Amino acid sequence: MSMLADLVEVVIGVDTHSQTHTAAVLDARTGAVLAGITVPADPDGYAELVALAEQHSGVRAWAMEGTGGYGAGLARHLAAAEEMVVELDRPKRPARKAGAKSDPIDAERAARDALARTRLARPKTGPERAALQMRLTARRAAVEAATTAQRQLLAMVITAPEAVRARFRGQNTRAVIDTAVALRPGASTGDIETVTALTVLRDLARRIRFLQTEALDHEKAIRTIVRSWRPDLLELTGVGPIVAATVLTAWSHPGRCRNDAAFAMLAGAAPIPASSGKTVRYRLNRSGDRQLNRALHTTVLTRLQRDARTRAYAERRRTEGKTDREIKRCLKRYIARELYRRLESPPIPA
């Protein structure tokens, strides 16, 4: 397996920040630092970085961390210019001499780290993927905020004055929200505690309704994007719009993961060997993209309920002594393989 140093002659390491980017240009053969620069994190700065790189002849590559954060703009600029970009999780920092750290040092370290790699990750790309990522993030925030507001509403109902609490007695959560939305604090003749309780409960209920509507709007938009980009994913059992969108944002584009094992590792669904002597066992993988792992878990639960083949598999593994948790981990790995193959080789329309 070739290292990056065998493929290029120049590598540019970039340390990205919100306002500035610092780059170090290295000779891939000798490791010598050829140039360094700090530029604003804007289109003019990106053009200045490319101009610096073009001063050094030969095949080149860019090594960056934060391509999904501070470096997103630069990554898009380089992709549009058809530059080769290598995504780094993070430059190796434990070897800092006497705790040395600066932007030029981190940029140089990023380049040297990339030169030693044999497995090169490409940044996530594509307008559909970016749109799905934003929608998923916004939807998740709305759902979490609505859940928090709902807990606050139910807690305040319990501690509210009896005159207020009596209006909610015996109601389920949905009915409590409906009742709270219809409250009219201005029509109350109670004391300040009662009026305040009515006002706060109504405002919380309205906030919940607003956030639920927002989350639903995001979900509709996600469904539309998935259907226009990769509708074939929705044909798989247990894969709905949210699961499909989560999988697509993690996968991004063909070739980003070299095989299904790498995709499973990305999802935290690849078991880690922990055998010793005659004992053969595997340890739970707690790393990887936890949102992707959650999407696989959702698919597993759905298939255990609705898919006869999955239920038969689970029953067979139970007779072999596997626990339900172990069975779900196995299913996650199988589903990761199925999804990867579908992502890399979509069916050809008839």
Short mmCIF file of C-alpha atoms in Angstrom, two decimals, residues 23-163:
data_model
loop_
_atom_site.label_atom_id
_atom_site.label_comp_id
_atom_site.label_asym_id
_atom_site.label_seq_id
_atom_site.Cartn_x
_atom_site.Cartn_y
_atom_site.Cartn_z
CA ALA A 23 -0.07 26.60 5.63
CA ALA A 24 3.32 24.91 5.41
CA VAL A 25 4.65 23.66 2.06
CA LEU A 26 6.89 20.57 2.31
CA ASP A 27 9.00 18.67 -0.20
CA ALA A 28 7.54 15.16 -0.12
CA ARG A 29 10.90 13.53 -0.96
CA THR A 30 13.17 15.31 1.53
CA GLY A 31 10.68 16.61 4.10
CA ALA A 32 12.16 20.09 3.83
CA VAL A 33 9.91 23.06 4.52
CA LEU A 34 9.73 25.08 1.31
CA ALA A 35 7.42 27.89 2.39
CA GLY A 36 4.89 29.00 4.96
CA ILE A 37 2.09 31.53 5.07
CA THR A 38 -0.91 32.70 7.10
CA VAL A 39 -3.92 34.01 5.20
CA PRO A 40 -7.44 35.20 6.04
CA ALA A 41 -10.11 32.49 6.01
CA ASP A 42 -11.93 33.95 3.02
CA PRO A 43 -11.94 33.49 -0.79
CA ASP A 44 -9.01 35.89 -1.23
CA GLY A 45 -7.02 33.92 1.32
CA TYR A 46 -7.87 30.63 -0.37
CA ALA A 47 -6.67 32.01 -3.71
CA GLU A 48 -3.45 33.16 -2.06
CA LEU A 49 -2.83 29.65 -0.73
CA VAL A 50 -3.35 28.11 -4.17
CA ALA A 51 -1.04 30.71 -5.71
CA LEU A 52 1.66 29.79 -3.18
CA ALA A 53 1.25 26.09 -3.97
CA GLU A 54 1.55 26.76 -7.70
CA GLN A 55 4.98 28.30 -7.15
CA HIS A 56 6.28 24.78 -6.46
CA SER A 57 6.22 22.41 -9.41
CA GLY A 58 5.18 18.79 -9.25
CA VAL A 59 2.18 16.76 -8.18
CA ARG A 60 0.82 18.14 -4.92
CA ALA A 61 -1.66 17.31 -2.18
CA TRP A 62 -3.23 19.28 0.64
CA ALA A 63 -3.40 17.89 4.18
CA MET A 64 -6.06 19.45 6.37
CA GLU A 65 -7.95 18.89 9.55
CA GLY A 66 -11.34 20.43 10.16
CA THR A 67 -12.64 20.04 6.61
CA GLY A 68 -16.14 19.86 8.06
CA GLY A 69 -15.59 22.87 10.32
CA TYR A 70 -13.16 25.77 10.09
CA GLY A 71 -11.66 24.32 6.92
CA ALA A 72 -14.96 23.75 5.09
CA GLY A 73 -14.65 26.85 2.91
CA LEU A 74 -11.08 26.06 1.90
CA ALA A 75 -11.99 22.43 1.22
CA ARG A 76 -14.78 23.53 -1.14
CA HIS A 77 -12.44 25.99 -2.87
CA LEU A 78 -9.80 23.31 -3.40
CA ALA A 79 -12.38 20.79 -4.62
CA ALA A 80 -13.63 23.31 -7.18
CA ALA A 81 -10.01 23.78 -8.32
CA GLU A 82 -9.66 19.98 -8.61
CA GLU A 83 -6.88 19.90 -6.02
CA MET A 84 -6.09 16.68 -4.16
CA VAL A 85 -7.10 17.04 -0.50
CA VAL A 86 -6.35 14.59 2.31
CA GLU A 87 -8.54 14.79 5.40
CA LEU A 88 -6.81 14.36 8.76
CA ASP A 89 -8.58 13.46 11.99
CA ARG A 90 -6.03 15.50 13.87
CA PRO A 91 -2.28 16.02 13.55
CA LYS A 92 -0.28 13.88 15.94
CA ARG A 93 0.53 16.06 18.93
CA PRO A 94 1.93 13.83 21.69
CA ALA A 95 5.44 14.20 20.26
CA ARG A 96 5.58 17.97 20.77
CA LYS A 97 8.99 18.97 21.93
CA ALA A 98 8.73 20.68 25.31
CA GLY A 99 5.04 21.29 24.64
CA ALA A 100 5.79 23.39 21.54
CA LYS A 101 2.72 24.58 19.69
CA SER A 102 1.95 27.26 17.14
CA ASP A 103 -0.04 27.51 13.94
CA PRO A 104 3.05 27.05 11.71
CA ILE A 105 4.14 24.05 13.80
CA ASP A 106 0.68 22.47 13.55
CA ALA A 107 0.55 23.09 9.78
CA GLU A 108 3.95 21.44 9.31
CA ARG A 109 2.93 18.57 11.55
CA ALA A 110 -0.24 18.04 9.49
CA ALA A 111 1.85 17.75 6.32
CA ARG A 112 4.31 15.30 7.89
CA ASP A 113 1.49 13.22 9.33
CA ALA A 114 -0.12 12.96 5.89
CA LEU A 115 3.17 11.98 4.23
CA ALA A 116 3.44 8.92 6.47
CA ARG A 117 -0.08 7.69 5.82
CA THR A 118 -1.00 4.77 3.61
CA ARG A 119 -4.75 5.18 4.01
CA LEU A 120 -5.87 8.52 2.68
CA ALA A 121 -9.28 9.93 3.55
CA ARG A 122 -10.94 12.43 1.26
CA PRO A 123 -13.12 15.22 2.69
CA LYS A 124 -16.87 14.88 2.55
CA THR A 125 -18.19 16.62 -0.53
CA GLY A 126 -21.35 17.38 -2.48
CA PRO A 127 -24.18 19.91 -2.17
CA GLU A 128 -26.75 17.22 -1.31
CA ARG A 129 -24.60 15.90 1.52
CA ALA A 130 -24.05 19.41 2.87
CA ALA A 131 -27.77 20.18 2.68
CA LEU A 132 -28.65 16.95 4.49
CA GLN A 133 -26.05 17.64 7.18
CA MET A 134 -27.52 21.07 7.90
CA ARG A 135 -31.07 19.74 7.95
CA LEU A 136 -30.15 16.84 10.23
CA THR A 137 -28.32 19.14 12.64
CA ALA A 138 -31.21 21.60 12.77
CA ARG A 139 -33.78 18.83 13.19
CA ARG A 140 -31.78 17.20 15.98
CA ALA A 141 -31.51 20.52 17.80
CA ALA A 142 -35.25 21.13 17.45
CA VAL A 143 -36.13 17.65 18.72
CA GLU A 144 -33.79 17.96 21.70
CA ALA A 145 -35.10 21.42 22.59
CA ALA A 146 -38.71 20.23 22.31
CA THR A 147 -37.95 17.27 24.57
CA THR A 148 -36.34 19.55 27.15
CA ALA A 149 -39.28 21.96 27.07
CA GLN A 150 -41.69 19.03 27.42
CA ARG A 151 -39.91 17.82 30.55
CA GLN A 152 -40.05 21.32 32.00
CA LEU A 153 -43.75 21.59 31.23
CA LEU A 154 -44.61 18.29 32.93
CA ALA A 155 -42.47 19.16 35.96
CA MET A 156 -44.15 22.56 36.35
CA VAL A 157 -47.61 21.02 36.07
CA ILE A 158 -46.76 18.81 39.05
CA THR A 159 -45.59 21.74 41.19
CA ALA A 160 -48.22 24.25 40.03
CA PRO A 161 -50.92 25.56 42.40
CA GLU A 162 -53.84 23.18 42.80
CA ALA A 163 -56.17 25.45 40.84
#
